[in-house]
Coordinates of C-alpha atoms in Angstrom, one line a residue:
Chain A
X1 CA 29.7 58.2 -8.4
X2 CA 32.0 60.8 -9.9
X3 CA 33.4 63.5 -7.7
X4 CA 31.3 66.1 -9.4
X5 CA 28.2 64.1 -8.8
X6 CA 29.2 63.5 -5.2
X7 CA 29.9 67.2 -4.6
X8 CA 26.6 68.3 -6.1
X9 CA 24.8 65.9 -3.8
X10 CA 26.8 66.9 -0.8
X11 CA 26.3 70.6 -1.3
X12 CA 22.5 70.1 -1.7
X13 CA 22.5 68.0 1.4
X14 CA 24.3 70.8 3.3
X15 CA 21.6 73.2 2.2
X16 CA 18.9 70.8 3.1
X17 CA 20.4 70.4 6.6
X18 CA 20.7 74.2 7.1
X19 CA 24.5 74.1 7.0
X20 CA 25.6 76.4 4.2
X21 CA 28.8 77.1 6.1
X22 CA 29.8 73.5 5.4
X23 CA 29.9 74.1 1.7
X24 CA 33.5 75.5 1.5
X25 CA 34.7 72.5 3.5
X26 CA 32.9 70.1 1.1
X27 CA 34.5 71.8 -1.8
X28 CA 37.9 71.4 -0.2
X29 CA 37.2 67.8 0.5
X30 CA 36.3 67.3 -3.1
X31 CA 39.6 68.8 -4.2
X32 CA 41.4 66.4 -1.8
X33 CA 39.4 63.5 -3.1
X34 CA 40.2 64.4 -6.7
X35 CA 43.9 64.4 -5.8
X36 CA 43.6 61.1 -4.0
X37 CA 41.8 59.4 -6.9
X38 CA 44.5 60.7 -9.3
X39 CA 47.3 59.2 -7.3
X40 CA 49.4 56.5 -9.1
X41 CA 49.0 54.0 -6.2
X42 CA 45.3 53.3 -6.9
X43 CA 44.2 50.0 -8.2
X44 CA 43.2 49.6 -11.9
X45 CA 41.0 46.6 -12.7
X46 CA 42.3 46.5 -16.3
X47 CA 45.8 45.8 -15.2
Chain B
X1 CA 55.3 88.8 31.5
X2 CA 57.2 86.1 33.4
X3 CA 59.0 83.7 31.1
X4 CA 60.3 80.4 32.2
X5 CA 63.2 80.5 34.5
X6 CA 62.3 77.2 36.1
X7 CA 64.7 74.3 36.3
X8 CA 64.7 71.6 33.7
X9 CA 63.7 68.1 35.0
X10 CA 67.4 67.1 35.0
X11 CA 68.5 70.1 36.9
X12 CA 65.6 69.8 39.4
X13 CA 66.4 66.1 39.9
X14 CA 70.1 66.9 40.8
X15 CA 69.0 69.6 43.2
X16 CA 66.3 67.4 44.7
X17 CA 68.8 64.6 45.5
X18 CA 71.4 67.1 46.8
X19 CA 68.6 68.4 49.2
X20 CA 69.0 71.8 47.6
X21 CA 65.3 72.0 46.7
X22 CA 62.1 70.0 47.6
X23 CA 59.3 68.9 45.3
X24 CA 57.0 71.0 47.4
X25 CA 59.1 74.1 46.7
X26 CA 59.2 73.4 43.0
X27 CA 55.5 72.6 42.8
X28 CA 54.7 75.8 44.8
X29 CA 56.7 77.8 42.3
X30 CA 54.8 76.4 39.4
X31 CA 51.4 77.0 41.2
X32 CA 52.4 80.6 41.8
X33 CA 53.1 81.0 38.1
X34 CA 49.7 79.5 37.3
X35 CA 48.1 81.9 39.8
X36 CA 49.9 84.9 38.3
X37 CA 49.4 84.2 34.6
X38 CA 46.6 81.7 33.9
X39 CA 43.8 84.3 33.7
X40 CA 45.7 86.0 30.9
X41 CA 47.1 83.1 29.0
X42 CA 44.2 80.7 29.6
X43 CA 46.7 77.8 29.8
X44 CA 44.9 75.5 32.3
X45 CA 41.3 74.3 32.3
X46 CA 41.7 72.7 35.7
X47 CA 44.4 73.4 38.4
X48 CA 44.9 70.5 40.8
X49 CA 46.7 72.6 43.4
X50 CA 45.7 70.7 46.5
X51 CA 46.4 67.3 44.9
X52 CA 49.7 68.5 43.6
X53 CA 50.8 69.8 47.0
X54 CA 49.9 66.4 48.5
X55 CA 51.8 64.5 45.8
X56 CA 54.8 66.8 46.2
X57 CA 54.9 66.3 50.0
X58 CA 54.7 62.6 49.5
X59 CA 57.5 62.7 46.9
X60 CA 59.7 64.6 49.4
X61 CA 58.9 62.1 52.2
X62 CA 59.9 59.2 49.8
X63 CA 63.2 60.9 48.9
X64 CA 64.0 61.4 52.6
X65 CA 63.2 57.7 53.3
X66 CA 65.4 56.5 50.4
X67 CA 62.6 55.6 48.0
X68 CA 63.7 57.3 44.7
X69 CA 61.3 56.6 41.8
X70 CA 63.7 57.9 39.2
X71 CA 64.3 61.1 37.1
X72 CA 60.7 62.3 37.3
X73 CA 60.4 62.0 41.0
X74 CA 58.7 65.0 42.4
X75 CA 58.7 66.9 39.1
X76 CA 55.6 69.1 38.5
X77 CA 54.1 68.4 35.1
X78 CA 50.9 69.4 33.3
X79 CA 48.5 67.1 31.3
X80 CA 46.5 68.0 28.2
X81 CA 42.8 67.9 29.1
X82 CA 42.2 65.1 26.6
X83 CA 43.7 62.5 28.9
X84 CA 41.8 60.8 31.7
X85 CA 42.8 61.5 35.3
X86 CA 40.7 59.6 37.8
X87 CA 38.1 61.7 39.6
X88 CA 38.3 64.8 37.5
X89 CA 36.6 65.8 34.2
X90 CA 38.3 65.2 30.8
X91 CA 36.7 68.2 29.0
X92 CA 38.5 67.9 25.7
X93 CA 37.9 71.7 25.8
X94 CA 34.3 71.1 24.7
X95 CA 30.8 71.6 26.2
X96 CA 29.9 68.2 24.7
X97 CA 31.8 66.7 27.7
X98 CA 29.9 68.6 30.4
X99 CA 29.4 66.4 33.4
X100 CA 32.1 63.9 32.5
X101 CA 34.3 62.5 35.3
X102 CA 37.0 60.0 34.5
X103 CA 36.6 56.8 36.4
X104 CA 40.3 55.8 36.1
X105 CA 43.7 57.1 35.1
X106 CA 44.8 56.6 31.6
X107 CA 47.7 54.1 31.5
X108 CA 50.0 56.9 30.6
X109 CA 49.0 58.8 33.8
X110 CA 49.4 55.6 35.8
X111 CA 53.0 55.4 34.5
X112 CA 53.7 59.0 35.3
X113 CA 52.4 58.5 38.9
X114 CA 54.6 55.4 39.3
X115 CA 57.5 57.6 38.1
X116 CA 56.7 60.0 40.9
X117 CA 55.6 63.0 38.7
X118 CA 53.4 65.6 40.4
X119 CA 50.4 66.6 38.2
X120 CA 49.7 70.4 38.6
X121 CA 46.7 70.5 36.3
X122 CA 45.0 69.9 33.0
X123 CA 45.8 72.2 30.1
X124 CA 43.6 73.9 27.6
X125 CA 43.6 72.8 23.9
X126 CA 41.8 73.1 20.6
X127 CA 38.4 71.5 21.1
X128 CA 38.6 67.7 20.7
X129 CA 42.2 68.2 19.4
X130 CA 40.7 69.1 16.0
X131 CA 42.6 72.2 15.2
X132 CA 46.1 73.7 15.2
X133 CA 45.7 77.1 17.0
X134 CA 44.0 76.2 20.4
X135 CA 41.6 79.1 19.9
X136 CA 38.4 77.1 19.4
X137 CA 37.9 75.9 23.0
X138 CA 34.9 76.0 25.3
X139 CA 37.2 77.7 27.7
X140 CA 38.4 80.4 25.4
X141 CA 41.7 80.6 23.4
X142 CA 45.0 79.7 24.8
X143 CA 47.5 82.6 24.4
X144 CA 51.2 82.3 23.5
X145 CA 53.4 83.4 26.5
X146 CA 55.8 85.1 24.1
X147 CA 53.1 87.3 22.7
X148 CA 49.5 86.9 24.0
X149 CA 48.1 88.2 20.7
X150 CA 49.4 85.1 19.0
X151 CA 48.4 81.4 19.1
X152 CA 50.6 79.0 21.0
X153 CA 49.9 76.4 18.3
X154 CA 47.7 73.4 18.8
X155 CA 46.1 71.3 19.6
X156 CA 48.3 70.9 22.7
X157 CA 48.6 74.7 23.0
X158 CA 48.1 74.8 26.8
X159 CA 50.8 72.2 27.3
X160 CA 53.5 74.1 25.4
X161 CA 52.4 77.4 27.0
X162 CA 52.5 75.9 30.5
X163 CA 56.2 75.0 30.0
X164 CA 57.2 78.3 28.5
X165 CA 55.4 80.3 31.2
X166 CA 57.1 78.3 34.0
X167 CA 53.9 76.6 35.2
X168 CA 55.2 73.1 34.8
X169 CA 58.6 71.5 34.0
X170 CA 57.1 69.4 31.2
X171 CA 53.8 68.4 29.8
X172 CA 52.0 65.5 28.2
X173 CA 50.2 66.1 25.0
X174 CA 48.7 64.3 22.0
X175 CA 49.5 64.4 18.3
X176 CA 47.2 63.4 15.5
X177 CA 48.6 65.7 12.7
X178 CA 51.2 67.6 14.6
X179 CA 49.5 68.6 17.8
X180 CA 52.6 68.1 20.0
X181 CA 55.2 69.4 17.5
X182 CA 53.2 72.4 16.2
X183 CA 52.8 74.0 19.7
X184 CA 56.4 73.1 20.5
X185 CA 57.5 75.1 17.4
X186 CA 55.1 78.0 18.0
X187 CA 56.3 78.3 21.6
X188 CA 60.0 77.5 21.2
X189 CA 60.1 74.3 23.2
X190 CA 60.7 70.6 22.5
X191 CA 58.0 68.2 21.4
X192 CA 58.2 64.5 20.8
X193 CA 55.7 62.4 18.9
X194 CA 56.8 58.8 19.6
X195 CA 56.3 56.0 17.1
X196 CA 52.6 55.0 16.5
X197 CA 51.4 52.6 19.2
X198 CA 54.4 53.0 21.5
X199 CA 52.6 55.0 24.2
X200 CA 49.1 53.8 25.1
X201 CA 46.2 55.9 23.8
X202 CA 43.8 54.2 26.1
X203 CA 42.0 56.8 28.3
X204 CA 42.6 59.5 25.7
X205 CA 39.6 61.1 23.9
X206 CA 40.3 60.1 20.3
X207 CA 40.5 62.3 17.3
X208 CA 41.6 59.6 14.9
X209 CA 42.8 56.3 16.4
X210 CA 44.6 55.6 13.2
X211 CA 46.9 58.6 13.8
X212 CA 46.6 59.5 17.5
X213 CA 49.8 59.5 19.6
X214 CA 50.6 60.5 23.2
X215 CA 54.0 62.2 23.9
X216 CA 55.9 64.7 25.9
X217 CA 56.6 68.4 25.6
X218 CA 59.6 69.6 27.5
X219 CA 62.2 72.3 27.9
X220 CA 65.1 70.1 26.6
X221 CA 65.5 67.0 24.5
X222 CA 66.9 65.2 27.5
X223 CA 63.8 66.1 29.6
X224 CA 61.5 64.9 26.7
X225 CA 63.4 61.6 26.7
X226 CA 62.8 61.2 30.5
X227 CA 59.1 61.9 30.2
X228 CA 58.9 59.6 27.1
X229 CA 60.4 56.7 29.1
X230 CA 58.2 57.3 32.0
X231 CA 55.1 57.2 29.7
X232 CA 56.3 53.8 28.6
X233 CA 56.5 52.6 32.2
X234 CA 60.2 52.7 32.2
X235 CA 60.6 55.2 35.0
X236 CA 64.2 54.5 35.9
X237 CA 65.7 55.3 32.5
X238 CA 68.2 58.1 32.3
X239 CA 68.7 60.5 29.4
X240 CA 71.3 59.2 26.9
X241 CA 74.5 61.2 26.4
X242 CA 74.3 63.5 23.4
X243 CA 75.1 61.8 20.2
X244 CA 78.1 63.1 18.2
X245 CA 76.9 65.0 15.2
X246 CA 80.1 64.2 13.2
X247 CA 79.3 61.3 10.9
X248 CA 75.5 61.6 11.1
X249 CA 73.8 61.0 7.8
X250 CA 70.9 63.5 7.5
X251 CA 68.3 63.8 4.7
X252 CA 66.4 67.0 3.8
X253 CA 63.3 66.4 1.7
X254 CA 63.3 69.8 0.1
X255 CA 60.6 69.3 -2.5
X256 CA 57.2 69.9 -1.0
X257 CA 58.6 70.4 2.6
X258 CA 60.6 73.5 1.7
X259 CA 58.4 74.7 -1.2
X260 CA 56.4 77.1 0.9
X261 CA 58.3 78.6 3.8
X262 CA 58.2 82.0 5.5
X263 CA 61.5 83.7 4.6
X264 CA 62.7 83.9 8.2
X265 CA 61.9 80.3 8.8
X266 CA 63.8 79.3 5.7
X267 CA 66.8 81.3 6.8
X268 CA 66.8 79.8 10.3
X269 CA 66.4 76.3 8.9
X270 CA 69.2 76.7 6.3
X271 CA 71.4 78.2 9.0
X272 CA 70.7 75.1 11.2
X273 CA 71.7 72.8 8.4
X274 CA 74.9 74.7 7.9
X275 CA 75.7 74.3 11.6
X276 CA 75.1 70.6 11.3
X277 CA 77.4 70.4 8.3
X278 CA 80.1 72.3 10.1
X279 CA 79.8 69.9 13.0
X280 CA 80.5 67.0 10.6
X281 CA 77.1 65.8 9.6
X282 CA 76.5 64.7 6.0
X283 CA 73.4 66.4 4.7
X284 CA 71.8 65.0 1.6
X285 CA 68.8 66.3 -0.3
X286 CA 66.2 63.5 -0.9
X287 CA 62.6 63.3 -2.2
X288 CA 59.5 61.8 -0.7
X289 CA 58.0 61.0 -4.1
X290 CA 54.3 60.9 -3.0
X291 CA 54.6 64.0 -0.7
X292 CA 51.9 65.7 -2.6
X293 CA 49.5 62.9 -1.6
X294 CA 50.1 63.4 2.2
X295 CA 47.2 65.9 2.6
X296 CA 44.6 63.8 0.7
X297 CA 45.6 60.7 2.6
X298 CA 45.6 62.4 6.0
X299 CA 42.3 64.2 5.4
X300 CA 40.3 61.2 4.3
X301 CA 41.4 59.0 7.2
X302 CA 41.5 61.5 10.0
X303 CA 38.2 63.4 9.1
X304 CA 36.3 60.1 8.7
X305 CA 37.7 58.7 11.9
X306 CA 36.8 61.8 13.9
X307 CA 33.3 62.0 12.3
X308 CA 32.7 58.4 13.3
X309 CA 33.5 59.1 16.9
X310 CA 31.3 62.2 17.0
X311 CA 28.4 61.0 14.8
X312 CA 26.0 60.5 17.7
X313 CA 26.7 63.8 19.4
X314 CA 26.6 65.7 16.2
X315 CA 23.0 64.5 15.9
X316 CA 22.0 65.2 19.6
X317 CA 24.0 68.2 20.7
X318 CA 25.6 69.9 17.7
X319 CA 25.1 73.3 19.3
X320 CA 27.6 72.4 22.0
X321 CA 30.5 72.2 19.6
X322 CA 32.4 75.4 18.5
X323 CA 31.3 76.1 15.0
X324 CA 34.6 75.5 13.2
X325 CA 35.1 72.1 14.9
X326 CA 31.5 71.1 14.3
X327 CA 31.9 71.9 10.6
X328 CA 35.1 69.9 10.2
X329 CA 33.4 67.0 11.9
X330 CA 30.4 67.3 9.6
X331 CA 32.7 67.4 6.6
X332 CA 34.2 64.0 7.7
X333 CA 30.8 62.4 7.5
X334 CA 30.8 62.9 3.7
X335 CA 34.0 60.9 3.1
X336 CA 33.2 57.9 0.9
X337 CA 34.3 54.4 1.9
X338 CA 36.2 53.8 -1.3
X339 CA 38.2 56.9 -0.7
X340 CA 39.0 55.9 2.8
X341 CA 40.4 52.6 1.4
X342 CA 42.4 54.5 -1.2
X343 CA 43.9 56.6 1.6
X344 CA 44.9 53.5 3.5
X345 CA 46.7 52.3 0.5
X346 CA 48.4 55.7 0.2
X347 CA 49.5 55.5 3.8
X348 CA 51.4 52.3 3.0
X349 CA 53.1 53.9 0.0
X350 CA 54.2 56.9 2.2
X351 CA 55.4 54.6 5.0
X352 CA 57.6 52.7 2.5
X353 CA 59.1 55.9 1.2
X354 CA 60.0 57.1 4.6
X355 CA 61.4 53.7 5.5
X356 CA 63.5 53.8 2.3
X357 CA 64.8 57.3 3.2
X358 CA 65.7 56.1 6.7
X359 CA 67.5 53.0 5.4
X360 CA 70.1 55.3 3.9
X361 CA 70.1 58.1 6.6
X362 CA 70.0 58.4 10.4
X363 CA 67.2 61.0 10.3
X364 CA 65.2 63.3 8.1
X365 CA 65.4 67.0 8.9
X366 CA 62.7 69.5 7.9
X367 CA 61.0 72.5 9.4
X368 CA 58.2 71.8 11.8
X369 CA 56.0 74.8 10.8
X370 CA 56.4 76.9 7.6
X371 CA 55.3 80.0 9.5
X372 CA 55.8 81.7 12.8
X373 CA 53.0 81.6 15.4
X374 CA 50.0 83.2 13.8
X375 CA 47.8 85.9 15.3
X376 CA 44.8 84.7 17.2
X377 CA 41.8 85.0 14.9
X378 CA 43.7 85.0 11.6
X379 CA 42.4 82.7 8.9
X380 CA 45.1 83.4 6.5
X381 CA 48.8 84.3 6.6
X382 CA 51.1 85.8 4.0
X383 CA 54.0 83.5 3.2
X384 CA 56.6 84.8 0.8
X385 CA 54.1 87.2 -0.8
X386 CA 51.2 84.8 -1.2
X387 CA 48.2 84.4 1.1
X388 CA 47.8 80.9 2.6
X389 CA 45.3 79.3 5.0
X390 CA 46.7 79.3 8.5
X391 CA 45.4 75.8 9.3
X392 CA 46.9 74.3 6.1
X393 CA 50.2 75.9 6.7
X394 CA 50.5 74.8 10.3
X395 CA 49.7 71.1 9.4
X396 CA 51.6 70.9 6.2
X397 CA 55.0 69.6 7.4
X398 CA 54.0 67.4 10.4
X399 CA 51.2 65.2 9.0
X400 CA 53.5 62.9 7.2
X401 CA 54.8 61.2 10.3
X402 CA 51.3 60.7 11.7
X403 CA 50.4 59.0 8.4
X404 CA 53.5 56.8 8.5
X405 CA 53.8 56.3 12.3
X406 CA 57.5 57.2 12.4
X407 CA 58.7 59.1 15.5
X408 CA 59.3 62.9 15.1
X409 CA 60.9 65.4 17.3
X410 CA 60.5 69.2 17.1
X411 CA 63.4 71.2 18.5
X412 CA 63.9 75.0 18.4
X413 CA 66.4 76.1 15.9
X414 CA 66.3 79.9 16.3
X415 CA 63.8 82.8 16.4
X416 CA 62.0 84.8 13.8
X417 CA 61.1 88.3 14.4
X418 CA 57.8 87.1 15.9
X419 CA 58.2 83.6 17.0
X420 CA 60.1 80.3 17.1
X421 CA 60.4 77.9 14.2
X422 CA 61.9 74.5 14.7
X423 CA 63.6 71.7 12.9
X424 CA 62.1 68.2 13.1
X425 CA 64.3 65.2 12.6
X426 CA 62.3 62.1 12.2

């Protein structure tokens, strides 16, 4: 699942659960996840 | 406003053994400060006045009979209300914990009792230790004794405030992302986060067991050392003599850690470095190469850990949490497993980088907080002309050593126009 796909699903879930105030935190988490996945210490199955 | 004119633990111990003061007198003085200022500062959730008086009288009887338990004997201290004390609630500053009574002392409390410490009460905190300001609490916000319109930092805000207000000679707090060091910096006192795993976290309501630590807040480094040893069960240890500064090899990780600093904090920090140089220390600039990854690593592990602990109560009693803490916990439920594993790998990278820096130096030196104590209720703060989130700013410089597990000490290094920044050698 890409981060964008995950974020869309998470935002929809927050709406479904009646937690719209959660959406800014999910967007912040998505930014942190994007940074984490871009770090150079991650595994690469091609190498 | 009364500010702390109490004795340090070392001073109290000398007077106690010289029969110039009793534990009962010292404890009564602290209880009077609590009585006078607690309603305004909201420092304590529970005051254990009767128990403390009994413990103090017993400590005095032991001294008279020749039974000296060591440097903490008879010293009044406070305990963050996240740590179990047998027979009383551990509220974690949350309505979720209503009705809880601890069945036994946490091991850290057992060690303090063996060292002869007198427990005056349990201090207020940010709910479940999941915040940096101590304002989201079921018992209302803790206020900074230097300026009650400002936060004392958090999450161990009541612990730091209790020392500065003269309500205790020292305190025991917990630190998951900076929760001992941040309030120490905001209140102008000393805070020590020991190495990860050194002091037992059993009997402590967890935030993230991966990063949780128990440690002391105190008026001086020597006092923090005494409480630290007592927490380990080494109640007879004495504070070491001050180490000569001349010849110390110090490292300043300027990139990232000094990128965003309040101008006054920067000036005080730089002046401190200059004093260290003048005293003969060698001060080198170094780089923690993956510093930009600290926040992503910290967030994915700590939020997921916290969400796991709270998953059941988020389903059954969500309304009992303060809204900001509930939302942070809910956010943690969305962390994906693969990202948690990535963060664990990042933690090892950061640990190796700090190890490498310390292989060449005696300590790292960096500011504890980039800003002074924020106003209660503020979500953002201006830092050198740009608006920044308060929470991000307060956590920015302390999280690294929770991630890596290295010890970190916050000490005052001067005052800003509003509050107290501090340097933090690790």
